[in-house]
Short mmCIF file of C-alpha atoms and ligand atoms in Angstrom, two decimals:
data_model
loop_
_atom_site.label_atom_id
_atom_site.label_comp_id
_atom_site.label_asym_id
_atom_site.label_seq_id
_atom_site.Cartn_x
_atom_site.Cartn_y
_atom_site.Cartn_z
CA UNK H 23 14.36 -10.11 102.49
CA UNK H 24 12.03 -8.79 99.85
CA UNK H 25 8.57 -8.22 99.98
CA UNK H 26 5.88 -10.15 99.25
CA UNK H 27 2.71 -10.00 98.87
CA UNK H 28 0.03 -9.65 101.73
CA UNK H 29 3.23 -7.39 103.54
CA UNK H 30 2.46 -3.89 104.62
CA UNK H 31 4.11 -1.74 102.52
CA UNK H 32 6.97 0.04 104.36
CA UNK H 33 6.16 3.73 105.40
CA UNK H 34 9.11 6.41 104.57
CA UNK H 35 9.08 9.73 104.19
CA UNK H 36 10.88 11.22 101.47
CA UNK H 37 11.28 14.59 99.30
CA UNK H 38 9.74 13.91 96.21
CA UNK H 39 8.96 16.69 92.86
CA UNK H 40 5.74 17.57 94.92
CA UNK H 41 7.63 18.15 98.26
CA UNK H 42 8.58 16.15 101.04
CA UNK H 43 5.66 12.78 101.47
CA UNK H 44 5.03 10.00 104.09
CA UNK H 45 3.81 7.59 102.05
CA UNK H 46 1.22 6.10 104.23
CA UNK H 47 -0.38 9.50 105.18
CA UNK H 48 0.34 10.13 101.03
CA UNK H 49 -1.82 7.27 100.57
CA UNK H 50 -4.87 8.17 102.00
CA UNK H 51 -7.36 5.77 100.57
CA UNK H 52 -6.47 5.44 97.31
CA UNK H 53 -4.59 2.67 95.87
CA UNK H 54 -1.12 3.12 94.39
CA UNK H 55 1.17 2.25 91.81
CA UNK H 56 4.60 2.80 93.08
CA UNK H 57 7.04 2.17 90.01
CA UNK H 58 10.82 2.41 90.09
CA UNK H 59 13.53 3.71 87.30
CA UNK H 60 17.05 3.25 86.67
CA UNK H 61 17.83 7.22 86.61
CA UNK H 62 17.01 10.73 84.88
CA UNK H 63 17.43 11.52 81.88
CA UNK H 64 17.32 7.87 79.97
CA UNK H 65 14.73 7.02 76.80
CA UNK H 66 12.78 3.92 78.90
CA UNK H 67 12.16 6.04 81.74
CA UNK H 68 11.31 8.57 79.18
CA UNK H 69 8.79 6.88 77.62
CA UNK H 70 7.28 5.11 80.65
CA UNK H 71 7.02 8.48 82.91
CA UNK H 72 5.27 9.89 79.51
CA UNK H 73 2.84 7.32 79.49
CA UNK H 74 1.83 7.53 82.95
CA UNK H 75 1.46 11.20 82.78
CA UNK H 76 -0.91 10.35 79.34
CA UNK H 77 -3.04 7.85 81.89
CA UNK H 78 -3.66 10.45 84.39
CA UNK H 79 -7.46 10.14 83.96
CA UNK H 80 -7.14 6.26 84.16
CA UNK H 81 -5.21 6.20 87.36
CA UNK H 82 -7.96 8.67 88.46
CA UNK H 83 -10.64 6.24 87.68
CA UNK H 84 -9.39 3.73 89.57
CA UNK H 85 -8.60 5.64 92.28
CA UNK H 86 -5.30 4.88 92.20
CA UNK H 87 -2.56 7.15 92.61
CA UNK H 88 1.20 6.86 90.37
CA UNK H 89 4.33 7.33 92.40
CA UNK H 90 7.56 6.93 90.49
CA UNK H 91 11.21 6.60 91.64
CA UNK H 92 14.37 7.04 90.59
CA UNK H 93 17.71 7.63 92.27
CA UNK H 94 18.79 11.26 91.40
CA UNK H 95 17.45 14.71 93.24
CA UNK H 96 14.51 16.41 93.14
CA UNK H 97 16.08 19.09 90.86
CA UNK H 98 17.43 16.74 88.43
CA UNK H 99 13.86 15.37 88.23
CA UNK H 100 11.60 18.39 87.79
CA UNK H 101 14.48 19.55 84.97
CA UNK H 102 13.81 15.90 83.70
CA UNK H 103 9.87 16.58 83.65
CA UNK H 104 10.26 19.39 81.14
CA UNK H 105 12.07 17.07 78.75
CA UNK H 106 9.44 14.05 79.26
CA UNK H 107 6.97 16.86 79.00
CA UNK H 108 8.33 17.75 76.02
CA UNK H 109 8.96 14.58 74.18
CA UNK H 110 5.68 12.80 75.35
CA UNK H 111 3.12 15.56 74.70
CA UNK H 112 2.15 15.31 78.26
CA UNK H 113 1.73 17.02 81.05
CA UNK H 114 3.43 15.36 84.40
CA UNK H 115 1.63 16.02 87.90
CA UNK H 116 2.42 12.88 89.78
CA UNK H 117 4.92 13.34 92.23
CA UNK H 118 8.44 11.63 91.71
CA UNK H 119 10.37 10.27 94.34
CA UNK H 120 14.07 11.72 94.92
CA UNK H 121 15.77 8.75 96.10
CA UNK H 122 19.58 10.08 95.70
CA UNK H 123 20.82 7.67 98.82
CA UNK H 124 19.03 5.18 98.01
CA UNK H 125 16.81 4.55 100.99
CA UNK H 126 13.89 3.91 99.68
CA UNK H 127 15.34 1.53 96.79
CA UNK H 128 16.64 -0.60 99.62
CA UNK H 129 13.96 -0.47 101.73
CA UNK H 130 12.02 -2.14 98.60
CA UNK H 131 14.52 -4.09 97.26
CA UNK H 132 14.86 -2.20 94.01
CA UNK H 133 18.51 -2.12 93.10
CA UNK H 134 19.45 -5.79 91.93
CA UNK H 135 22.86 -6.26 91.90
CA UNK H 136 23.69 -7.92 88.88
CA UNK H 137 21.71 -5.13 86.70
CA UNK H 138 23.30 -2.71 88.29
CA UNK H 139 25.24 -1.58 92.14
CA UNK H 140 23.75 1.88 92.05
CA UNK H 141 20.49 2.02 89.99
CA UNK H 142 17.32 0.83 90.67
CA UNK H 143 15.37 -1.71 88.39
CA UNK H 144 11.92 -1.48 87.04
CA UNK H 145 10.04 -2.65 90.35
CA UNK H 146 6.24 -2.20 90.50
CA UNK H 147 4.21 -2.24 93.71
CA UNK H 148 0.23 -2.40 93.73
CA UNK H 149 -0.69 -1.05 97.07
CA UNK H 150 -4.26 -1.43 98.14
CA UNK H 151 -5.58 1.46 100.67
CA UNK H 152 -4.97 -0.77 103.55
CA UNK H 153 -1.48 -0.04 102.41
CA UNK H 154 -0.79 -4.00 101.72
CA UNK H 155 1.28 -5.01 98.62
CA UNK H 156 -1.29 -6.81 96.15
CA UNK H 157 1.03 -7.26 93.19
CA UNK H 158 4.94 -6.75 92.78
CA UNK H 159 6.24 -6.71 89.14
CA UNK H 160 10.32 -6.46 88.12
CA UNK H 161 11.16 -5.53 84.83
CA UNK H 162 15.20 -5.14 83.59
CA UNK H 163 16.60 -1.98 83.20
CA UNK H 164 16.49 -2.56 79.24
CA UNK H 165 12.37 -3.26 78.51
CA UNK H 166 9.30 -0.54 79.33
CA UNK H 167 6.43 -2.07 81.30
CA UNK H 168 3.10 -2.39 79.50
CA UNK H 169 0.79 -0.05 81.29
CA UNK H 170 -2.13 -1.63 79.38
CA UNK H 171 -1.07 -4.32 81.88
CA UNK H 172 -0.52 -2.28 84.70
CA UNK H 173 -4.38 -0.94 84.59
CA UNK H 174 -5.73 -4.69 84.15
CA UNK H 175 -4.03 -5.81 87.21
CA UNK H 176 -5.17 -3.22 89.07
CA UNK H 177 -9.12 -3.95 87.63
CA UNK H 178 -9.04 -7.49 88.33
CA UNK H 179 -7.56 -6.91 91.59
CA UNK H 180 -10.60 -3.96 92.44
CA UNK H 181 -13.23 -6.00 91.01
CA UNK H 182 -11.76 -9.40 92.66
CA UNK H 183 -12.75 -7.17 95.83
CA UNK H 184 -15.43 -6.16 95.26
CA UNK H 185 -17.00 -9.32 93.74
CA UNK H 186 -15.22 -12.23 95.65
CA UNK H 187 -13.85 -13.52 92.41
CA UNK H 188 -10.76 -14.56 90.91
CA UNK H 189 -9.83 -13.75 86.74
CA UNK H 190 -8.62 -16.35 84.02
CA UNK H 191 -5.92 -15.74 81.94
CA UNK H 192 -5.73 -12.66 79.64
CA UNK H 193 -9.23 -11.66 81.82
CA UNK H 194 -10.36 -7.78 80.60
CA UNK H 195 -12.86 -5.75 82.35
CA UNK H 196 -16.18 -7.14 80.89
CA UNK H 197 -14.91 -10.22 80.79
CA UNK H 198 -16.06 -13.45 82.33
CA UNK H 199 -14.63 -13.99 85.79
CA UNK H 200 -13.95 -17.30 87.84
CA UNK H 201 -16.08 -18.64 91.38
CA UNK H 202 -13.27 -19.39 93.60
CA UNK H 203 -13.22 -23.32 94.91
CA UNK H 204 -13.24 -21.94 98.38
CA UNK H 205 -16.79 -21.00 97.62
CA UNK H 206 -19.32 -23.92 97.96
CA UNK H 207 -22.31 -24.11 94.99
CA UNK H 208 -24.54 -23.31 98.10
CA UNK H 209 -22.75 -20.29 99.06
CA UNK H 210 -22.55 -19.29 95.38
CA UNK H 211 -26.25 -19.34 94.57
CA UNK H 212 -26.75 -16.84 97.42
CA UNK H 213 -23.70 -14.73 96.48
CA UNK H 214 -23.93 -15.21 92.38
CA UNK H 215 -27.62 -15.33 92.06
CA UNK H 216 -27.30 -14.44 88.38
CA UNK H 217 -25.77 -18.26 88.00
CA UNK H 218 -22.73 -19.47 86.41
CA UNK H 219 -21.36 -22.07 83.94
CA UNK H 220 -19.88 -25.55 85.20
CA UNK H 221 -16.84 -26.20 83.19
CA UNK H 222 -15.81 -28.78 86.04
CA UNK H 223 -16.65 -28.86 89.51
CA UNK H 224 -13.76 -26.27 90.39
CA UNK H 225 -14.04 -24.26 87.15
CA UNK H 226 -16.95 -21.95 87.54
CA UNK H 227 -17.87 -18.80 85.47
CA UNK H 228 -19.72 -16.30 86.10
CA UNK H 229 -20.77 -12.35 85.12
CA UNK H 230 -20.32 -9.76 87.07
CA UNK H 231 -21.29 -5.89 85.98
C1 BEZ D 14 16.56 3.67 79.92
O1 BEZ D 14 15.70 4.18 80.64
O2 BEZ D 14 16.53 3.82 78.72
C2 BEZ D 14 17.63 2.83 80.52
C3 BEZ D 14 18.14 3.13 81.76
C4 BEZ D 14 19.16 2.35 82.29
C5 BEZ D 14 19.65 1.26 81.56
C6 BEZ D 14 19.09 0.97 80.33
C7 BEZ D 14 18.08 1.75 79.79
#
């Protein structure tokens, strides 16, 4: 069955391009983003291991930690760095699962069949520091995620946390966020004393900094 989320994310352990990891002990207290690839070597991957090596100081600030995936060896993927490296004007120091038997693809449901027996698709996991699975994402083989996207969810999910609140559609840090109906108005004055607009009864917004 796949995961969903709320589940603890499974624990492995697992050589990766930074040596051998357990992911739960790997994931301390940060949170994660745990993204899989189709294999070495390809221009998606390319671009999308680039980009998350250019975000480095993002992930930082959110105190979030990348961990990609794909299904070759650890020395196909550190000769693959030097090429993404290369290409994307970056500089890679996340570590890289090597997944060559396909444990951990399995484990997390990653290799869909009918894209493909033997590679895995473009799977994200959000993983909070309680190691629980906040957000899963699959993209095909054939289109790059949009990390723009990938750093939102992860905001609304920190400051939905830290705030009690939910986000509207297209929210961006800054933006106005929603009062969820489980709160009462009672409950909210106390917990949103700067107030809030009253679109309907179960449409609240409010600011938060
Ligand atoms: C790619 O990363 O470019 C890719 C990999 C597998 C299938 C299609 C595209």
């Amino acid at each position: 069955m796949s995961l969903r989320i709320g589940d603890t994310a499974p624990n492995f352990t697992i050589p990766t391009t930074k040596g051998e990891i357990t992911f739960h002990d790997w994931i301390g207290d940060s949170w994660v983003f745990f993204f899989s690839h189709p294999a070495d070597f390809t221009p998606v991957c390319t671009t999308e291991m680039g980009r998350t090596a250019q975000l480095s100081q993002e992930f930082i600030n959110h105190n979030t930690k990348p961990l990609g995936l794909s299904t070759d060896t650890v020395e196909e993927h550190i000769k693959w760095i030097d090429d993404v490296n290369d290409t994307q004007d970056t500089d890679l120091a996340f570590p890289i699962v090597a997944d060559a038997d396909h444990k951990v693809a399995q484990l997390y449901d990653m290799i869909h069949p009918g894209e493909s027996e033997t590679a895995a698709v473009r799977s994200v996991f959000i993983i909070d520091p309680n190691k629980r699975i906040r957000l899963t994402m699959t993209y095909p083989m054939s289109v790059g995620r949009n990390f723009d996207e990938i750093l939102r969810v992860i905001d609304a999910l920190q400051t939905g946390d830290k705030y009690k609140i939910a986000t509207p559609a297209d929210w961006l840090p800054g933006g106005k966020v929603i009062i969820p109906p489980s709160v009462t108005n009672e409950q909210a004055r106390t917990q949103f004393p700067q107030g809030w607009d009253e679109v309907r009864p179960y449409l609240r917004f409010t600011e938060v900094k």
